[in-house]
CSV table of C-alpha atoms in Angstrom, one decimal:
chain,number,residue,atom,x,y,z
D,1,MET,CA,0.0,-0.1,0.1
D,2,ALA,CA,2.6,2.3,0.9
D,3,GLU,CA,4.6,1.6,-2.0
D,4,ALA,CA,1.3,2.1,-4.5
D,5,VAL,CA,1.2,5.6,-2.8
D,6,GLU,CA,4.7,6.4,-3.3
D,7,ARG,CA,4.2,5.4,-7.0
D,8,LEU,CA,0.9,7.6,-7.4
D,9,GLN,CA,2.9,10.8,-5.9
D,10,GLN,CA,5.8,10.4,-8.0
D,11,ARG,CA,3.4,10.0,-11.0
D,12,VAL,CA,1.7,13.3,-9.8
D,13,GLU,CA,4.8,15.4,-9.7
D,14,GLU,CA,6.1,14.1,-13.4
D,15,LEU,CA,2.9,15.4,-14.5
D,16,GLU,CA,3.0,18.9,-12.7
D,17,ARG,CA,6.8,19.3,-14.1
D,18,GLU,CA,5.2,18.5,-17.6
D,19,LEU,CA,2.4,20.9,-17.1
D,20,ALA,CA,4.8,23.7,-16.0
D,21,GLN,CA,7.0,23.2,-19.2
D,22,GLU,CA,3.8,23.2,-21.4
D,23,ARG,CA,3.1,26.5,-19.8
D,24,ARG,CA,6.3,28.2,-20.1
D,25,ARG,CA,6.5,26.7,-23.9
D,26,ARG,CA,3.3,28.3,-24.9
D,27,ALA,CA,4.1,31.5,-22.7
D,28,LEU,CA,7.1,31.8,-25.0
D,29,GLY,CA,5.0,31.6,-28.2
D,30,GLY,CA,6.0,27.7,-28.9
D,31,GLY,CA,2.1,26.9,-29.6
D,32,ASP,CA,-1.3,28.4,-30.0
D,33,GLY,CA,-2.4,27.9,-26.5
D,34,GLY,CA,-4.7,25.1,-27.7
D,35,GLY,CA,-7.0,28.0,-29.4
D,36,GLY,CA,-7.9,27.6,-32.8
D,37,ARG,CA,-5.4,29.8,-34.4
D,38,ALA,CA,-1.7,30.7,-34.1
D,39,ARG,CA,-0.4,33.5,-32.0
D,40,ILE,CA,-0.8,37.0,-33.2
D,41,GLU,CA,2.8,38.9,-32.8
D,42,LYS,CA,1.4,42.4,-33.7
D,43,MET,CA,-2.1,43.9,-33.2
D,44,SER,CA,-3.7,44.9,-37.0
D,45,PRO,CA,-5.9,47.4,-37.7
D,46,GLU,CA,-7.0,45.4,-40.8
D,47,VAL,CA,-10.9,45.0,-41.5
D,48,VAL,CA,-11.0,41.1,-42.3
D,49,ASP,CA,-13.1,39.0,-40.6
D,50,SER,CA,-10.0,36.7,-39.9
D,51,ASN,CA,-8.6,39.9,-37.5
D,52,PRO,CA,-9.8,39.2,-34.1
D,53,TYR,CA,-8.8,42.9,-33.1
D,54,SER,CA,-10.3,44.7,-36.1
D,55,ARG,CA,-13.4,45.9,-33.9
D,56,LEU,CA,-10.9,46.9,-30.9
D,57,MET,CA,-8.5,48.6,-33.4
D,58,ALA,CA,-11.2,50.8,-34.7
D,59,LEU,CA,-11.2,53.1,-31.7
D,60,LYS,CA,-8.2,54.6,-32.8
D,61,ARG,CA,-9.8,55.3,-36.1
D,62,MET,CA,-12.7,56.9,-34.3
D,63,GLY,CA,-10.4,59.1,-32.3
D,64,ILE,CA,-11.1,57.4,-28.6
D,65,VAL,CA,-7.9,55.7,-28.0
D,66,SER,CA,-4.7,57.1,-29.4
D,67,ASP,CA,-2.8,53.7,-29.3
D,68,TYR,CA,-4.7,50.6,-28.4
D,69,GLU,CA,-1.8,48.7,-29.0
D,70,LYS,CA,-0.5,49.2,-25.8
D,71,ILE,CA,-3.1,47.1,-23.8
D,72,ARG,CA,-0.4,44.5,-24.5
D,73,THR,CA,2.0,46.0,-22.1
D,74,PHE,CA,-0.2,45.7,-19.0
D,75,ALA,CA,-0.4,42.9,-16.7
D,76,VAL,CA,-3.5,42.6,-14.6
D,77,ALA,CA,-3.9,40.9,-11.7
D,78,ILE,CA,-7.7,39.3,-10.7
D,79,VAL,CA,-8.3,38.2,-6.9
D,80,GLY,CA,-11.3,36.3,-6.7
D,81,VAL,CA,-12.3,34.2,-10.0
D,82,GLY,CA,-16.1,33.7,-9.2
D,83,GLY,CA,-19.4,35.3,-10.9
D,84,VAL,CA,-17.6,38.7,-11.4
D,85,GLY,CA,-14.1,37.8,-11.2
D,86,SER,CA,-14.3,35.1,-14.2
D,87,VAL,CA,-16.1,37.3,-16.4
D,88,THR,CA,-14.1,40.2,-15.6
D,89,ALA,CA,-11.0,37.9,-16.8
D,90,GLU,CA,-12.9,37.1,-19.9
D,91,MET,CA,-13.5,40.7,-21.1
D,92,LEU,CA,-10.0,41.5,-20.3
D,93,THR,CA,-8.9,38.6,-22.3
D,94,ARG,CA,-11.0,39.3,-25.5
D,95,CYS,CA,-9.6,42.9,-25.3
D,96,GLY,CA,-5.8,41.5,-25.7
D,97,ILE,CA,-4.4,42.4,-22.4
D,98,GLY,CA,-0.6,41.5,-21.8
D,99,LYS,CA,-1.1,39.5,-18.9
D,100,LEU,CA,-3.5,38.1,-16.3
D,101,LEU,CA,-3.0,36.5,-13.0
D,102,LEU,CA,-5.5,34.7,-11.5
D,103,PHE,CA,-6.1,33.7,-7.5
D,104,ASP,CA,-8.7,31.7,-6.3
D,105,TYR,CA,-8.8,28.5,-4.0
D,106,ASP,CA,-12.4,27.3,-4.8
D,107,LYS,CA,-13.6,24.5,-7.3
D,108,VAL,CA,-16.3,25.0,-9.7
D,109,GLU,CA,-19.4,23.6,-9.0
D,110,LEU,CA,-22.8,22.9,-10.3
D,111,ALA,CA,-24.5,25.1,-8.2
D,112,ASN,CA,-22.3,27.8,-10.5
D,113,MET,CA,-23.6,27.3,-13.3
D,114,ASN,CA,-25.9,30.9,-12.7
D,115,ARG,CA,-22.9,32.3,-13.5
D,116,LEU,CA,-21.6,33.2,-17.1
D,117,PHE,CA,-18.6,31.5,-17.4
D,118,PHE,CA,-18.1,28.0,-16.3
D,119,GLN,CA,-19.8,25.2,-17.9
D,120,PRO,CA,-21.1,22.0,-16.5
D,121,HIS,CA,-18.1,19.9,-17.4
D,122,GLN,CA,-15.7,21.6,-15.6
D,123,ALA,CA,-17.3,20.9,-12.0
D,124,GLY,CA,-14.9,19.6,-9.7
D,125,LEU,CA,-11.7,21.6,-11.4
D,126,SER,CA,-10.1,24.5,-9.3
D,127,LYS,CA,-11.6,27.8,-10.8
D,128,VAL,CA,-8.4,29.0,-11.8
D,129,GLN,CA,-7.6,25.7,-13.7
D,130,ALA,CA,-11.2,25.8,-15.6
D,131,ALA,CA,-10.5,29.9,-16.2
D,132,GLU,CA,-7.0,29.5,-17.7
D,133,HIS,CA,-8.3,26.5,-20.2
D,134,THR,CA,-11.4,28.7,-21.4
D,135,LEU,CA,-9.3,31.8,-21.7
D,136,ARG,CA,-6.5,30.3,-23.7
D,137,ASN,CA,-9.1,28.8,-26.1
D,138,ILE,CA,-10.6,32.8,-26.7
D,139,ASN,CA,-7.1,33.9,-26.9
D,140,PRO,CA,-3.6,32.2,-27.1
D,141,ASP,CA,-2.1,36.0,-27.4
D,142,VAL,CA,-2.7,36.4,-23.2
D,143,LEU,CA,0.1,35.2,-21.0
D,144,PHE,CA,-1.6,33.7,-17.9
D,145,GLU,CA,-0.4,32.9,-14.1
D,146,VAL,CA,-3.0,30.9,-12.2
D,147,HIS,CA,-2.3,30.3,-8.3
D,148,ASN,CA,-4.8,28.3,-6.5
D,149,TYR,CA,-4.6,29.0,-2.9
D,150,ASN,CA,-6.3,30.9,-0.1
D,151,ILE,CA,-4.2,34.5,0.0
D,152,THR,CA,-5.5,35.2,3.7
D,153,THR,CA,-3.4,32.2,4.8
D,154,VAL,CA,0.0,33.2,6.3
D,155,GLU,CA,1.6,30.6,4.3
D,156,ASN,CA,0.6,32.1,1.3
D,157,PHE,CA,0.1,35.5,1.9
D,158,GLN,CA,3.9,36.1,1.2
D,159,HIS,CA,3.7,34.3,-2.0
D,160,PHE,CA,0.5,36.6,-3.3
D,161,MET,CA,2.6,39.9,-2.2
D,162,ASP,CA,5.5,38.6,-4.0
D,163,ARG,CA,3.5,38.1,-7.4
D,164,ILE,CA,1.9,41.4,-7.1
D,165,SER,CA,5.0,42.9,-7.0
D,166,ASN,CA,7.1,40.9,-9.3
D,167,GLY,CA,4.7,39.1,-11.5
D,168,GLY,CA,4.5,41.7,-14.2
D,169,LEU,CA,4.7,41.1,-17.7
D,170,GLU,CA,8.3,41.5,-17.5
D,171,GLU,CA,9.8,39.3,-14.7
D,172,GLY,CA,10.7,41.2,-11.6
D,173,LYS,CA,8.4,44.2,-12.0
D,174,SER,CA,4.8,45.0,-10.2
D,175,VAL,CA,1.5,44.3,-11.9
D,176,ASP,CA,0.0,47.5,-13.2
D,177,LEU,CA,-3.5,46.9,-11.2
D,178,VAL,CA,-5.2,44.6,-8.8
D,179,LEU,CA,-8.9,43.9,-9.3
D,180,SER,CA,-10.5,42.8,-6.2
D,181,CYS,CA,-13.5,40.4,-7.4
D,182,VAL,CA,-13.7,39.0,-3.5
D,183,ASP,CA,-16.8,38.6,-1.3
D,184,ASN,CA,-15.2,38.6,2.2
D,185,PHE,CA,-13.6,41.1,4.2
D,186,GLU,CA,-10.6,39.5,5.1
D,187,ALA,CA,-9.6,38.9,1.3
D,188,ARG,CA,-10.4,42.9,1.1
D,189,MET,CA,-7.8,43.3,3.8
D,190,THR,CA,-5.2,41.3,2.3
D,191,ILE,CA,-5.3,42.8,-0.8
D,192,ASN,CA,-5.6,46.3,0.7
D,193,THR,CA,-2.2,45.4,2.5
D,194,CYS,CA,-0.1,45.0,-0.8
D,195,ALA,CA,-1.6,46.8,-3.3
D,196,PRO,CA,-4.6,48.9,-2.0
D,197,PRO,CA,-7.3,49.6,-4.5
D,198,LEU,CA,-10.4,51.5,-3.6
D,199,VAL,CA,-12.3,49.2,-1.0
D,200,VAL,CA,-15.6,49.9,0.8
D,201,ALA,CA,-17.2,47.8,3.2
D,202,ALA,CA,-18.9,48.0,6.5
D,203,ASN,CA,-16.9,47.4,9.9
D,204,ILE,CA,-18.6,44.0,10.4
D,205,ASP,CA,-17.8,40.1,9.8
D,206,GLU,CA,-19.6,39.5,6.5
D,207,LYS,CA,-19.8,35.7,7.7
D,208,THR,CA,-22.9,37.1,10.0
D,209,LEU,CA,-24.8,38.3,6.5
D,210,LYS,CA,-24.9,34.3,5.7
D,211,ARG,CA,-27.0,32.2,7.6
D,212,GLU,CA,-27.0,28.4,7.6
D,213,GLY,CA,-28.1,26.4,4.8
D,214,VAL,CA,-29.2,29.9,3.3
D,215,CYS,CA,-27.3,30.1,0.0
D,216,ALA,CA,-26.4,33.9,-1.2
D,217,ALA,CA,-28.7,34.8,-4.5
D,218,SER,CA,-26.8,36.4,-7.3
D,219,LEU,CA,-28.3,36.5,-10.8
D,220,PRO,CA,-26.2,36.3,-13.9
D,221,THR,CA,-27.5,39.9,-15.0
D,222,THR,CA,-26.0,41.2,-12.0
D,223,MET,CA,-22.7,40.2,-11.9
D,224,GLY,CA,-22.5,40.8,-15.9
D,225,VAL,CA,-23.2,44.4,-15.5
D,226,VAL,CA,-21.0,44.6,-12.4
D,227,ALA,CA,-18.1,43.2,-14.4
D,228,GLY,CA,-18.5,45.1,-17.1
D,229,ILE,CA,-18.4,48.5,-15.4
D,230,LEU,CA,-15.2,47.1,-13.9
D,231,VAL,CA,-13.8,46.1,-17.1
D,232,GLN,CA,-14.7,49.6,-18.8
D,233,ASN,CA,-13.2,51.6,-16.1
D,234,VAL,CA,-9.7,49.4,-16.1
D,235,LEU,CA,-9.5,50.2,-20.0
D,236,LYS,CA,-10.0,53.7,-19.5
D,237,PHE,CA,-7.6,53.5,-16.6
D,238,LEU,CA,-4.8,51.7,-18.7
D,239,LEU,CA,-5.3,53.3,-22.1
D,240,ASN,CA,-6.0,56.8,-20.9
D,241,PHE,CA,-9.5,57.8,-22.4
D,242,GLY,CA,-12.7,58.8,-20.8
D,243,THR,CA,-13.2,59.5,-17.1
D,244,VAL,CA,-12.4,56.9,-14.5
D,245,SER,CA,-15.1,56.7,-11.8
D,246,PHE,CA,-13.7,56.6,-8.3
D,247,TYR,CA,-16.7,54.8,-7.1
D,248,LEU,CA,-19.7,54.1,-9.5
D,249,GLY,CA,-22.7,52.0,-7.5
D,250,TYR,CA,-25.2,49.6,-8.9
D,251,ASN,CA,-28.9,49.3,-7.3
D,252,ALA,CA,-30.4,46.8,-9.8
D,253,MET,CA,-33.8,47.0,-8.1
D,254,GLN,CA,-34.1,50.6,-9.3
D,255,ASP,CA,-31.8,50.7,-12.1
D,256,PHE,CA,-29.5,53.6,-10.3
D,257,PHE,CA,-26.1,54.3,-10.4
D,258,PRO,CA,-24.7,56.2,-7.6
D,259,THR,CA,-21.7,57.7,-8.4
D,260,MET,CA,-19.4,60.0,-6.1
D,261,SER,CA,-15.5,60.9,-6.0
D,262,MET,CA,-13.8,59.1,-3.1
D,263,LYS,CA,-10.0,59.6,-1.6
D,264,PRO,CA,-8.1,57.3,0.5
D,265,ASN,CA,-8.1,58.2,4.0
D,266,PRO,CA,-5.0,59.9,5.6
D,267,GLN,CA,-5.8,58.8,8.9
D,268,CYS,CA,-6.6,54.9,8.1
D,269,ASP,CA,-6.3,52.7,11.2
D,270,ASP,CA,-4.2,50.1,8.6
D,271,ARG,CA,-0.4,51.0,8.9
D,272,ASN,CA,0.0,49.5,5.2
D,273,CYS,CA,-2.5,51.6,4.0
D,274,ARG,CA,-1.2,54.6,5.2
D,275,LYS,CA,2.4,53.4,3.9
D,276,GLN,CA,1.3,53.0,0.7
D,277,GLN,CA,-0.3,56.2,0.0
D,278,GLU,CA,2.9,58.2,1.3
D,279,GLU,CA,4.7,56.1,-1.5
D,280,TYR,CA,1.8,57.3,-4.2
D,281,LYS,CA,2.1,60.8,-3.3
D,282,LYS,CA,6.1,60.2,-3.9
D,283,LYS,CA,5.4,58.5,-7.0
D,284,VAL,CA,2.9,61.4,-8.3
D,285,ALA,CA,4.9,64.2,-7.4
D,286,ALA,CA,8.2,62.6,-9.4
D,287,LEU,CA,6.2,62.5,-12.4
D,288,PRO,CA,6.8,65.5,-14.9
D,289,ARG,CA,4.1,68.4,-14.3
D,290,GLN,CA,2.5,69.4,-17.5
D,291,GLU,CA,1.7,73.3,-17.8
D,292,VAL,CA,-1.8,73.9,-18.4
D,293,VAL,CA,-2.7,77.2,-19.8
D,294,GLN,CA,-5.9,78.3,-19.2
D,295,GLU,CA,-7.5,80.8,-21.1
D,296,GLU,CA,-9.2,83.6,-19.8
D,297,GLU,CA,-13.0,83.2,-20.2
D,298,GLU,CA,-14.7,86.4,-22.1
D,299,ILE,CA,-17.0,88.1,-19.7
D,300,ILE,CA,-20.1,88.6,-21.7
D,301,HIS,CA,-22.6,91.5,-21.1
D,302,GLU,CA,-20.6,93.3,-19.2
D,303,ASP,CA,-21.1,96.4,-20.6
D,304,ASN,CA,-24.8,96.3,-22.4
D,305,GLU,CA,-26.8,99.2,-24.4
D,306,TRP,CA,-29.6,98.9,-21.5
D,307,GLY,CA,-26.8,99.7,-18.5
D,308,ILE,CA,-28.2,96.7,-16.7
D,309,GLU,CA,-25.6,95.2,-14.0
D,310,LEU,CA,-26.1,91.9,-11.7
D,311,VAL,CA,-25.4,93.1,-8.0
D,312,SER,CA,-25.7,90.2,-4.8
D,313,GLU,CA,-28.3,91.4,-2.6
D,314,VAL,CA,-26.4,89.4,0.1
D,315,SER,CA,-23.0,90.7,1.4
D,316,GLU,CA,-20.0,88.4,1.9
D,317,GLU,CA,-20.1,88.8,5.9
D,318,GLU,CA,-24.1,88.1,5.7
D,319,LEU,CA,-23.4,85.1,3.9
D,320,LYS,CA,-20.4,83.8,6.2
D,321,ASN,CA,-22.9,84.7,9.4
D,322,SER,CA,-25.3,82.6,7.5
D,323,SER,CA,-23.6,79.4,7.4
D,324,GLY,CA,-22.8,77.2,10.3
D,325,LEU,CA,-19.4,75.6,11.5
D,326,VAL,CA,-17.8,73.2,9.0
D,327,PRO,CA,-16.4,70.2,10.7
D,328,ASP,CA,-13.0,69.0,10.3
D,329,LEU,CA,-13.0,66.2,7.6
D,330,PRO,CA,-10.4,64.1,5.9
D,331,GLU,CA,-9.2,65.3,2.5
D,332,GLY,CA,-11.6,64.6,-0.5
D,333,ILE,CA,-14.7,64.8,2.0
D,334,THR,CA,-17.1,68.1,2.3
D,335,VAL,CA,-20.2,68.8,4.0
D,336,ALA,CA,-23.5,69.3,1.3
D,337,TYR,CA,-24.7,72.2,3.6
D,338,THR,CA,-24.6,73.8,7.4
D,339,ILE,CA,-26.4,74.5,9.9
D,340,PRO,CA,-26.9,78.2,10.4
D,341,LYS,CA,-25.8,79.6,13.4
D,342,LYS,CA,-28.4,80.1,16.3
D,343,GLN,CA,-28.9,83.7,16.8
D,344,GLU,CA,-30.8,85.1,20.0
D,345,ASP,CA,-34.2,86.2,18.7
D,346,SER,CA,-34.5,90.0,18.8
D,347,VAL,CA,-38.0,90.6,20.2
D,348,PRO,CA,-38.7,94.3,20.7
D,349,GLU,CA,-39.4,95.1,24.3
D,350,LEU,CA,-42.5,97.1,25.2
D,351,THR,CA,-42.4,99.4,28.0
D,352,VAL,CA,-45.5,99.9,30.1
D,353,GLU,CA,-45.3,103.2,32.0
D,354,ASP,CA,-47.7,104.4,34.8
D,355,SER,CA,-49.5,106.6,32.8
D,356,GLY,CA,-52.8,106.3,34.7
D,357,GLU,CA,-54.5,104.6,32.0
D,358,SER,CA,-56.6,101.4,32.0
D,359,LEU,CA,-55.5,97.9,30.6
D,360,GLU,CA,-58.3,98.3,28.1
D,361,ASP,CA,-56.8,101.4,26.7
D,362,LEU,CA,-53.4,100.1,26.8
D,363,MET,CA,-54.4,96.8,24.5
D,364,ALA,CA,-56.8,99.0,22.2
D,365,LYS,CA,-53.3,101.4,21.6
D,366,MET,CA,-51.0,97.9,20.9
D,367,LYS,CA,-53.8,96.4,18.7
D,368,ASN,CA,-53.4,100.1,16.5
D,369,MET,CA,-49.3,99.9,16.7
């Protein structure tokens, strides 16, 4: 029995080595990656049915993106290959991203078939393994690196940080973007430690939101919308077009998309978060500054034939006195309004002298005042 187990372990190690060699061979261009076409060395704008990038390169002709080929120079890490993460990975693969790093430790189940990506025959496979196989078939030009482990454990955390810092398109350089597609607070805090994306979460244990025997409800429509919004902002950020949303929510019940600008909290309790903020400020300060020439706007109707002027009826002092105190808030947050200062009610005093008049006469005088 012991010998059989040992032989089986040796065979597993051999297969793992063969798999690693095949992955390296494909990464270097020694195969078509399992897809139905050979690798394409250079994106072409040629409008033919056989060009998988023709519709993407059309963004240059439309003047939306100046250099779409630049997409191949970026490496993106996706943490969590579930309902949102898997669709995000597929969209970026179809867009021709340079490299994708996938992190997840879960397996594909038939209960996951409410999602847009996984298929029934992949049940039992690890999510990253199933995703890599499908994505390679879609676009063999993309490099893939998959890790089947839990990033929140002590034994895996250091390796996760190392791959974020050194797993870029060129080995030894960091990835360009980390996408948090996880559903638990522990994983979000782990991601925030090594490469802080903007994470918004309530200060509660999210496990308390799940009850025993009750699964979390989810629709493929919701996951598709969220993944689409995420990838759209990823492309805008990487290719420098449009406006990147700092925060964009989605209320599916009312089709409501709240948006707001949010900045990191300089008083964050997480020391690593504050450290990353300081490093980011130094990085931005080191960038060459572009001088912005502001043209003076022409004042319309300063002088007009009717001699009309707009004069404020409220002075600056009156406006200041009508506003309340503004609390000390972190950078980037302002109040929508303030509560005016309480002023002493000015009630006119009525002095009644002893004039010998009756109370009825005084009341009559007050009515006539």
